[in-house]
């Protein structure tokens, strides 16, 4: 047995670490305790090994720069598998392979894979210590970048083993970079064994196993079995001038501004209003004893997209990244500064791009990769909600669904009821951006923004959402928003960014029974006098009407497009969803 296998008080963890170490054959095993001293030592080691480059420490204290392999810059849905006993359980929206076959293949790739490397044992806790919703995982990884990032994104180290005690109920995550080869890249989930195996990548979403893999794909199973929801949602608290806080969750597909919305800073018009961030990416939500839905943020950091982040789009994020942040695949200036497209100020006269090649403003290529990231601790957020540490979570009054749609979808409407709201969430569509696919304006259906993250059959997932209503006597109101609608001149109708506060105000006041609405074809909608338009340059009641308009012809097309997904899911699609579709067609 490898020395250092049995370092914890938990026999199940020790036994499993010994078994994986015997298989992967690392040179050394390092058990992470999550201390500051350990972070300092590992950071120094990462710098010495070239994995991290220190930024100018006067300007960016505690901040480091990392470049990933150019073949490894994003989540890879085609390499992501849900290994349930039957293909039907994973459903048509997931890749599937039988658990035994996948395990054999991956254990083959892992045999001796850590020779010459250190295996880090990374215990982590998702959720506040002591929360009934919190869960423990242990990730075994040969990447020091993963260890340092997990230290930001999760409650890492001793705290997790303390929460676990001598129990057996922890997620087993195994990660090896291997040779970072796309041909040997797999992110495999074994829900029945509470196990994740990720090989061949060192990019965040594929390898920070607490995040998308555990907190969404595996947790969606636990939620289904135990009566709660694991969702790709931000959570924020709106404090009105009377000091009352209303908590709201929001699901938007990737690259629709979830982090910006979670950190919204109200414009000057909203004196006395504050928006507090609970989380920017993932919410675990469980019915509470008072019949309301309570949410925790299982994470402790923000793994946000850098390009486009600036003092206007997200001033709080700019505060978050000032200290103790790891930047990946942005551009690096000669004086140890970072830059990306859409950052404040002019581009540097010269820098190294995300590939490490010389870049000037005349270069054709982008300096920062479009999916370059910052990994920043939430404790840096000046508007971090204190409730983020509350084991009970926060009571959710509204759920907001949204997507990026240049036509058809109004700025805001409220679903008639829970079942209608589930239909609204199930039919979210979002237009792909050029950066992501090259196909501009293609609508991809992304139900509840969970298409890449739901770990079981999406039809059963809709049924679970419908079932949840039985356990929530006092359910959140459900809304749909679209910040991206354009006019005939291809201009955005709505100013967006901090002005989204006006939409948020209407939503919050609806939840508090203090805002009016009229019944529209799609749901409840604000009239011009229900909506604060004062001080909005160039946006008046007529523009609001345009942003809110419902064109029956466009909607007939929309309903037909929704059918593409419904046909794929047909065998598991709940009747209620089909019924809601019929009702909408009748209203149209
Ligand atoms: C993310 C994503 O990285 O949704 O959060 O892709
Ligand atoms: Mn996300």
PDB file of C-alpha atoms in Angstrom, residues 338-559:
ATOM      1  CA  UNK A 338      -4.492  40.897 -17.449  1.00  0.00           C
ATOM      2  CA  UNK A 339      -6.680  41.980 -20.335  1.00  0.00           C
ATOM      3  CA  UNK A 340      -9.663  40.688 -22.283  1.00  0.00           C
ATOM      4  CA  UNK A 341     -11.975  41.952 -24.987  1.00  0.00           C
ATOM      5  CA  UNK A 342     -14.593  44.163 -23.371  1.00  0.00           C
ATOM      6  CA  UNK A 343     -12.491  45.112 -20.326  1.00  0.00           C
ATOM      7  CA  UNK A 344     -12.509  48.795 -19.300  1.00  0.00           C
ATOM      8  CA  UNK A 345      -9.967  51.058 -20.979  1.00  0.00           C
ATOM      9  CA  UNK A 346      -8.007  50.730 -24.204  1.00  0.00           C
ATOM     10  CA  UNK A 347      -6.308  47.471 -25.162  1.00  0.00           C
ATOM     11  CA  UNK A 348      -2.643  47.186 -24.227  1.00  0.00           C
ATOM     12  CA  UNK A 349      -0.165  48.239 -26.923  1.00  0.00           C
ATOM     13  CA  UNK A 350       1.258  44.745 -26.693  1.00  0.00           C
ATOM     14  CA  UNK A 351       0.595  41.571 -24.731  1.00  0.00           C
ATOM     15  CA  UNK A 352       0.674  37.777 -24.917  1.00  0.00           C
ATOM     16  CA  UNK A 353      -2.590  36.270 -26.050  1.00  0.00           C
ATOM     17  CA  UNK A 354      -4.257  33.260 -24.441  1.00  0.00           C
ATOM     18  CA  UNK A 355      -2.009  30.953 -26.467  1.00  0.00           C
ATOM     19  CA  UNK A 356       1.131  32.798 -25.293  1.00  0.00           C
ATOM     20  CA  UNK A 357       1.746  34.471 -28.641  1.00  0.00           C
ATOM     21  CA  UNK A 358       2.575  38.134 -29.139  1.00  0.00           C
ATOM     22  CA  UNK A 359      -0.585  40.199 -29.665  1.00  0.00           C
ATOM     23  CA  UNK A 360      -1.141  43.858 -30.623  1.00  0.00           C
ATOM     24  CA  UNK A 361      -4.408  45.718 -31.299  1.00  0.00           C
ATOM     25  CA  UNK A 362      -3.759  45.071 -35.014  1.00  0.00           C
ATOM     26  CA  UNK A 363      -3.800  41.306 -34.536  1.00  0.00           C
ATOM     27  CA  UNK A 364      -6.759  39.550 -36.117  1.00  0.00           C
ATOM     28  CA  UNK A 365      -7.154  36.894 -33.418  1.00  0.00           C
ATOM     29  CA  UNK A 366      -8.725  37.573 -30.059  1.00  0.00           C
ATOM     30  CA  UNK A 367      -6.308  38.304 -27.214  1.00  0.00           C
ATOM     31  CA  UNK A 368      -8.412  36.442 -24.662  1.00  0.00           C
ATOM     32  CA  UNK A 369     -10.211  33.196 -25.472  1.00  0.00           C
ATOM     33  CA  UNK A 370     -13.987  33.907 -25.656  1.00  0.00           C
ATOM     34  CA  UNK A 371     -14.436  31.359 -22.855  1.00  0.00           C
ATOM     35  CA  UNK A 372     -11.544  32.659 -20.725  1.00  0.00           C
ATOM     36  CA  UNK A 373     -12.403  32.742 -17.041  1.00  0.00           C
ATOM     37  CA  UNK A 374     -11.831  34.237 -13.645  1.00  0.00           C
ATOM     38  CA  UNK A 375     -12.060  32.018 -10.593  1.00  0.00           C
ATOM     39  CA  UNK A 376     -12.702  34.348  -7.649  1.00  0.00           C
ATOM     40  CA  UNK A 377     -13.754  33.779  -4.041  1.00  0.00           C
ATOM     41  CA  UNK A 378     -17.295  34.932  -3.235  1.00  0.00           C
ATOM     42  CA  UNK A 379     -15.964  36.514  -0.036  1.00  0.00           C
ATOM     43  CA  UNK A 380     -14.524  39.291  -2.260  1.00  0.00           C
ATOM     44  CA  UNK A 381     -18.032  40.273  -3.378  1.00  0.00           C
ATOM     45  CA  UNK A 382     -18.974  43.603  -1.746  1.00  0.00           C
ATOM     46  CA  UNK A 383     -22.646  42.595  -2.105  1.00  0.00           C
ATOM     47  CA  UNK A 384     -22.385  39.023  -0.851  1.00  0.00           C
ATOM     48  CA  UNK A 385     -25.613  38.135   0.990  1.00  0.00           C
ATOM     49  CA  UNK A 386     -24.829  37.230   4.608  1.00  0.00           C
ATOM     50  CA  UNK A 387     -27.515  34.522   4.290  1.00  0.00           C
ATOM     51  CA  UNK A 388     -25.176  32.613   1.956  1.00  0.00           C
ATOM     52  CA  UNK A 389     -23.787  30.885   5.069  1.00  0.00           C
ATOM     53  CA  UNK A 390     -27.221  30.093   6.544  1.00  0.00           C
ATOM     54  CA  UNK A 391     -27.637  26.286   6.695  1.00  0.00           C
ATOM     55  CA  UNK A 392     -31.395  26.755   6.195  1.00  0.00           C
ATOM     56  CA  UNK A 393     -30.927  28.670   2.934  1.00  0.00           C
ATOM     57  CA  UNK A 394     -33.073  31.561   1.718  1.00  0.00           C
ATOM     58  CA  UNK A 395     -36.815  31.481   0.914  1.00  0.00           C
ATOM     59  CA  UNK A 396     -37.393  31.861  -2.814  1.00  0.00           C
ATOM     60  CA  UNK A 397     -40.281  34.122  -3.844  1.00  0.00           C
ATOM     61  CA  UNK A 398     -39.724  34.082  -7.598  1.00  0.00           C
ATOM     62  CA  UNK A 399     -38.117  31.888 -10.221  1.00  0.00           C
ATOM     63  CA  UNK A 400     -37.074  33.686 -13.392  1.00  0.00           C
ATOM     64  CA  UNK A 401     -36.421  31.848 -16.638  1.00  0.00           C
ATOM     65  CA  UNK A 402     -34.772  33.556 -19.585  1.00  0.00           C
ATOM     66  CA  UNK A 403     -32.841  33.151 -22.785  1.00  0.00           C
ATOM     67  CA  UNK A 404     -31.117  35.147 -25.492  1.00  0.00           C
ATOM     68  CA  UNK A 405     -33.788  35.829 -28.114  1.00  0.00           C
ATOM     69  CA  UNK A 406     -33.600  38.625 -30.665  1.00  0.00           C
ATOM     70  CA  UNK A 407     -37.265  38.239 -31.625  1.00  0.00           C
ATOM     71  CA  UNK A 408     -40.600  36.764 -30.499  1.00  0.00           C
ATOM     72  CA  UNK A 409     -40.097  36.710 -26.721  1.00  0.00           C
ATOM     73  CA  UNK A 410     -41.273  39.719 -24.672  1.00  0.00           C
ATOM     74  CA  UNK A 411     -39.176  41.526 -22.086  1.00  0.00           C
ATOM     75  CA  UNK A 412     -41.117  40.035 -19.173  1.00  0.00           C
ATOM     76  CA  UNK A 413     -44.206  38.023 -18.346  1.00  0.00           C
ATOM     77  CA  UNK A 414     -45.443  36.030 -15.388  1.00  0.00           C
ATOM     78  CA  UNK A 415     -46.712  32.481 -15.703  1.00  0.00           C
ATOM     79  CA  UNK A 416     -50.346  31.927 -14.725  1.00  0.00           C
ATOM     80  CA  UNK A 417     -49.479  29.228 -12.181  1.00  0.00           C
ATOM     81  CA  UNK A 418     -46.841  26.595 -11.286  1.00  0.00           C
ATOM     82  CA  UNK A 419     -47.793  24.108 -14.030  1.00  0.00           C
ATOM     83  CA  UNK A 420     -47.779  26.837 -16.647  1.00  0.00           C
ATOM     84  CA  UNK A 421     -44.446  28.048 -15.227  1.00  0.00           C
ATOM     85  CA  UNK A 422     -42.960  24.563 -15.634  1.00  0.00           C
ATOM     86  CA  UNK A 423     -44.052  24.655 -19.282  1.00  0.00           C
ATOM     87  CA  UNK A 424     -42.454  28.102 -19.668  1.00  0.00           C
ATOM     88  CA  UNK A 425     -39.184  26.795 -18.180  1.00  0.00           C
ATOM     89  CA  UNK A 426     -39.342  23.587 -20.217  1.00  0.00           C
ATOM     90  CA  UNK A 427     -39.545  25.573 -23.450  1.00  0.00           C
ATOM     91  CA  UNK A 428     -36.678  28.045 -22.879  1.00  0.00           C
ATOM     92  CA  UNK A 429     -34.762  28.675 -26.066  1.00  0.00           C
ATOM     93  CA  UNK A 430     -31.574  30.629 -26.542  1.00  0.00           C
ATOM     94  CA  UNK A 431     -29.779  31.828 -29.636  1.00  0.00           C
ATOM     95  CA  UNK A 432     -26.258  30.540 -30.004  1.00  0.00           C
ATOM     96  CA  UNK A 433     -23.558  33.198 -30.268  1.00  0.00           C
ATOM     97  CA  UNK A 434     -20.936  33.324 -33.008  1.00  0.00           C
ATOM     98  CA  UNK A 435     -18.190  32.735 -30.478  1.00  0.00           C
ATOM     99  CA  UNK A 436     -19.708  29.459 -29.367  1.00  0.00           C
ATOM    100  CA  UNK A 437     -20.690  27.723 -32.577  1.00  0.00           C
ATOM    101  CA  UNK A 438     -20.320  29.901 -35.641  1.00  0.00           C
ATOM    102  CA  UNK A 439     -24.080  29.559 -36.242  1.00  0.00           C
ATOM    103  CA  UNK A 440     -25.447  32.929 -35.234  1.00  0.00           C
ATOM    104  CA  UNK A 441     -29.042  33.146 -34.182  1.00  0.00           C
ATOM    105  CA  UNK A 442     -29.851  29.424 -34.117  1.00  0.00           C
ATOM    106  CA  UNK A 443     -32.337  28.748 -31.356  1.00  0.00           C
ATOM    107  CA  UNK A 444     -31.284  25.857 -29.158  1.00  0.00           C
ATOM    108  CA  UNK A 445     -33.919  24.537 -26.734  1.00  0.00           C
ATOM    109  CA  UNK A 446     -32.445  24.482 -23.269  1.00  0.00           C
ATOM    110  CA  UNK A 447     -35.144  23.467 -20.773  1.00  0.00           C
ATOM    111  CA  UNK A 448     -34.652  25.224 -17.416  1.00  0.00           C
ATOM    112  CA  UNK A 449     -31.114  25.977 -18.768  1.00  0.00           C
ATOM    113  CA  UNK A 450     -30.368  22.357 -17.774  1.00  0.00           C
ATOM    114  CA  UNK A 451     -29.892  20.686 -21.173  1.00  0.00           C
ATOM    115  CA  UNK A 452     -26.156  19.958 -20.578  1.00  0.00           C
ATOM    116  CA  UNK A 453     -26.617  19.364 -16.842  1.00  0.00           C
ATOM    117  CA  UNK A 454     -29.718  17.247 -16.196  1.00  0.00           C
ATOM    118  CA  UNK A 455     -28.375  13.821 -15.200  1.00  0.00           C
ATOM    119  CA  UNK A 456     -31.473  11.825 -16.129  1.00  0.00           C
ATOM    120  CA  UNK A 457     -34.309  11.674 -18.636  1.00  0.00           C
ATOM    121  CA  UNK A 458     -35.486  15.221 -19.303  1.00  0.00           C
ATOM    122  CA  UNK A 459     -39.114  14.080 -19.577  1.00  0.00           C
ATOM    123  CA  UNK A 460     -38.890  12.640 -16.049  1.00  0.00           C
ATOM    124  CA  UNK A 461     -37.244  15.880 -14.955  1.00  0.00           C
ATOM    125  CA  UNK A 462     -40.319  17.841 -16.103  1.00  0.00           C
ATOM    126  CA  UNK A 463     -42.502  15.356 -14.204  1.00  0.00           C
ATOM    127  CA  UNK A 464     -40.387  15.940 -11.094  1.00  0.00           C
ATOM    128  CA  UNK A 465     -40.842  19.707 -11.393  1.00  0.00           C
ATOM    129  CA  UNK A 466     -44.619  19.197 -11.665  1.00  0.00           C
ATOM    130  CA  UNK A 467     -44.590  16.831  -8.649  1.00  0.00           C
ATOM    131  CA  UNK A 468     -42.692  19.363  -6.547  1.00  0.00           C
ATOM    132  CA  UNK A 469     -45.815  21.553  -6.410  1.00  0.00           C
ATOM    133  CA  UNK A 470     -47.323  19.021  -3.972  1.00  0.00           C
ATOM    134  CA  UNK A 471     -44.537  19.663  -1.463  1.00  0.00           C
ATOM    135  CA  UNK A 472     -44.562  23.457  -1.744  1.00  0.00           C
ATOM    136  CA  UNK A 473     -47.737  24.892  -0.272  1.00  0.00           C
ATOM    137  CA  UNK A 474     -46.451  28.394  -0.946  1.00  0.00           C
ATOM    138  CA  UNK A 475     -44.666  28.145  -4.294  1.00  0.00           C
ATOM    139  CA  UNK A 476     -42.515  30.868  -5.857  1.00  0.00           C
ATOM    140  CA  UNK A 477     -44.137  32.826  -8.686  1.00  0.00           C
ATOM    141  CA  UNK A 478     -42.577  31.990 -12.068  1.00  0.00           C
ATOM    142  CA  UNK A 479     -41.504  34.601 -14.636  1.00  0.00           C
ATOM    143  CA  UNK A 480     -39.831  34.728 -18.043  1.00  0.00           C
ATOM    144  CA  UNK A 481     -37.518  37.550 -19.166  1.00  0.00           C
ATOM    145  CA  UNK A 482     -35.656  38.393 -22.374  1.00  0.00           C
ATOM    146  CA  UNK A 483     -33.092  41.209 -22.318  1.00  0.00           C
ATOM    147  CA  UNK A 484     -32.043  40.631 -25.929  1.00  0.00           C
ATOM    148  CA  UNK A 485     -35.029  41.446 -28.165  1.00  0.00           C
ATOM    149  CA  UNK A 486     -34.142  43.691 -31.119  1.00  0.00           C
ATOM    150  CA  UNK A 487     -36.100  46.202 -33.206  1.00  0.00           C
ATOM    151  CA  UNK A 488     -36.340  46.404 -37.014  1.00  0.00           C
ATOM    152  CA  UNK A 489     -33.022  48.317 -37.074  1.00  0.00           C
ATOM    153  CA  UNK A 490     -31.243  45.473 -35.284  1.00  0.00           C
ATOM    154  CA  UNK A 491     -30.916  47.582 -32.107  1.00  0.00           C
ATOM    155  CA  UNK A 492     -31.582  46.067 -28.699  1.00  0.00           C
ATOM    156  CA  UNK A 493     -34.994  47.259 -27.505  1.00  0.00           C
ATOM    157  CA  UNK A 494     -34.136  47.143 -23.833  1.00  0.00           C
ATOM    158  CA  UNK A 495     -31.062  48.913 -22.355  1.00  0.00           C
ATOM    159  CA  UNK A 496     -30.277  45.943 -20.111  1.00  0.00           C
ATOM    160  CA  UNK A 497     -27.444  45.788 -17.533  1.00  0.00           C
ATOM    161  CA  UNK A 498     -28.301  47.764 -14.406  1.00  0.00           C
ATOM    162  CA  UNK A 499     -31.654  48.825 -15.876  1.00  0.00           C
ATOM    163  CA  UNK A 500     -32.758  45.189 -15.513  1.00  0.00           C
ATOM    164  CA  UNK A 501     -33.473  46.393 -11.975  1.00  0.00           C
ATOM    165  CA  UNK A 502     -36.728  47.872 -13.299  1.00  0.00           C
ATOM    166  CA  UNK A 503     -37.894  44.438 -14.410  1.00  0.00           C
ATOM    167  CA  UNK A 504     -36.675  42.953 -11.152  1.00  0.00           C
ATOM    168  CA  UNK A 505     -38.613  45.582  -9.195  1.00  0.00           C
ATOM    169  CA  UNK A 506     -41.848  44.639 -10.985  1.00  0.00           C
ATOM    170  CA  UNK A 507     -41.175  40.948 -10.309  1.00  0.00           C
ATOM    171  CA  UNK A 508     -40.461  41.537  -6.628  1.00  0.00           C
ATOM    172  CA  UNK A 509     -43.484  43.765  -6.210  1.00  0.00           C
ATOM    173  CA  UNK A 510     -45.661  41.135  -7.920  1.00  0.00           C
ATOM    174  CA  UNK A 511     -44.453  38.615  -5.350  1.00  0.00           C
ATOM    175  CA  UNK A 512     -45.283  41.047  -2.571  1.00  0.00           C
ATOM    176  CA  UNK A 513     -48.759  41.654  -4.026  1.00  0.00           C
ATOM    177  CA  UNK A 514     -47.961  45.290  -4.719  1.00  0.00           C
ATOM    178  CA  UNK A 515     -47.713  45.521  -8.539  1.00  0.00           C
ATOM    179  CA  UNK A 516     -50.456  45.305 -11.133  1.00  0.00           C
ATOM    180  CA  UNK A 517     -50.546  43.231 -14.283  1.00  0.00           C
ATOM    181  CA  UNK A 518     -52.915  42.446 -17.123  1.00  0.00           C
ATOM    182  CA  UNK A 519     -53.701  39.058 -18.512  1.00  0.00           C
ATOM    183  CA  UNK A 520     -51.894  38.547 -21.837  1.00  0.00           C
ATOM    184  CA  UNK A 521     -51.629  35.637 -24.248  1.00  0.00           C
ATOM    185  CA  UNK A 522     -48.472  34.351 -22.621  1.00  0.00           C
ATOM    186  CA  UNK A 523     -49.148  35.228 -18.995  1.00  0.00           C
ATOM    187  CA  UNK A 524     -49.467  38.251 -16.717  1.00  0.00           C
ATOM    188  CA  UNK A 525     -47.764  41.347 -18.130  1.00  0.00           C
ATOM    189  CA  UNK A 526     -47.078  44.833 -16.766  1.00  0.00           C
ATOM    190  CA  UNK A 527     -48.864  47.810 -18.283  1.00  0.00           C
ATOM    191  CA  UNK A 528     -46.859  50.982 -18.898  1.00  0.00           C
ATOM    192  CA  UNK A 529     -48.058  52.507 -15.615  1.00  0.00           C
ATOM    193  CA  UNK A 530     -47.070  49.348 -13.674  1.00  0.00           C
ATOM    194  CA  UNK A 531     -43.500  49.758 -14.746  1.00  0.00           C
ATOM    195  CA  UNK A 532     -40.985  52.424 -13.722  1.00  0.00           C
ATOM    196  CA  UNK A 533     -39.852  54.141 -16.940  1.00  0.00           C
ATOM    197  CA  UNK A 534     -38.631  57.394 -15.408  1.00  0.00           C
ATOM    198  CA  UNK A 535     -35.165  58.546 -16.444  1.00  0.00           C
ATOM    199  CA  UNK A 536     -34.777  55.886 -19.135  1.00  0.00           C
ATOM    200  CA  UNK A 537     -33.145  57.611 -22.060  1.00  0.00           C
ATOM    201  CA  UNK A 538     -35.021  56.768 -25.279  1.00  0.00           C
ATOM    202  CA  UNK A 539     -37.153  54.073 -23.683  1.00  0.00           C
ATOM    203  CA  UNK A 540     -40.759  55.178 -23.286  1.00  0.00           C
ATOM    204  CA  UNK A 541     -44.197  53.590 -23.073  1.00  0.00           C
ATOM    205  CA  UNK A 542     -44.261  53.003 -26.859  1.00  0.00           C
ATOM    206  CA  UNK A 543     -40.882  51.227 -26.728  1.00  0.00           C
ATOM    207  CA  UNK A 544     -42.088  49.132 -23.790  1.00  0.00           C
ATOM    208  CA  UNK A 545     -45.124  48.140 -25.811  1.00  0.00           C
ATOM    209  CA  UNK A 546     -42.816  47.066 -28.642  1.00  0.00           C
ATOM    210  CA  UNK A 547     -40.616  45.090 -26.228  1.00  0.00           C
ATOM    211  CA  UNK A 548     -43.713  43.454 -24.758  1.00  0.00           C
ATOM    212  CA  UNK A 549     -45.582  42.758 -27.994  1.00  0.00           C
ATOM    213  CA  UNK A 550     -46.712  39.239 -28.877  1.00  0.00           C
ATOM    214  CA  UNK A 551     -46.875  38.446 -32.562  1.00  0.00           C
ATOM    215  CA  UNK A 552     -49.195  35.498 -33.182  1.00  0.00           C
ATOM    216  CA  UNK A 553     -47.383  34.483 -36.365  1.00  0.00           C
ATOM    217  CA  UNK A 554     -43.993  34.393 -34.607  1.00  0.00           C
ATOM    218  CA  UNK A 555     -45.540  32.438 -31.764  1.00  0.00           C
ATOM    219  CA  UNK A 556     -47.025  29.820 -34.074  1.00  0.00           C
ATOM    220  CA  UNK A 557     -43.493  29.254 -35.365  1.00  0.00           C
ATOM    221  CA  UNK A 558     -42.187  29.167 -31.809  1.00  0.00           C
ATOM    222  CA  UNK A 559     -44.664  26.491 -30.761  1.00  0.00           C
TER     223      UNK A 559
END
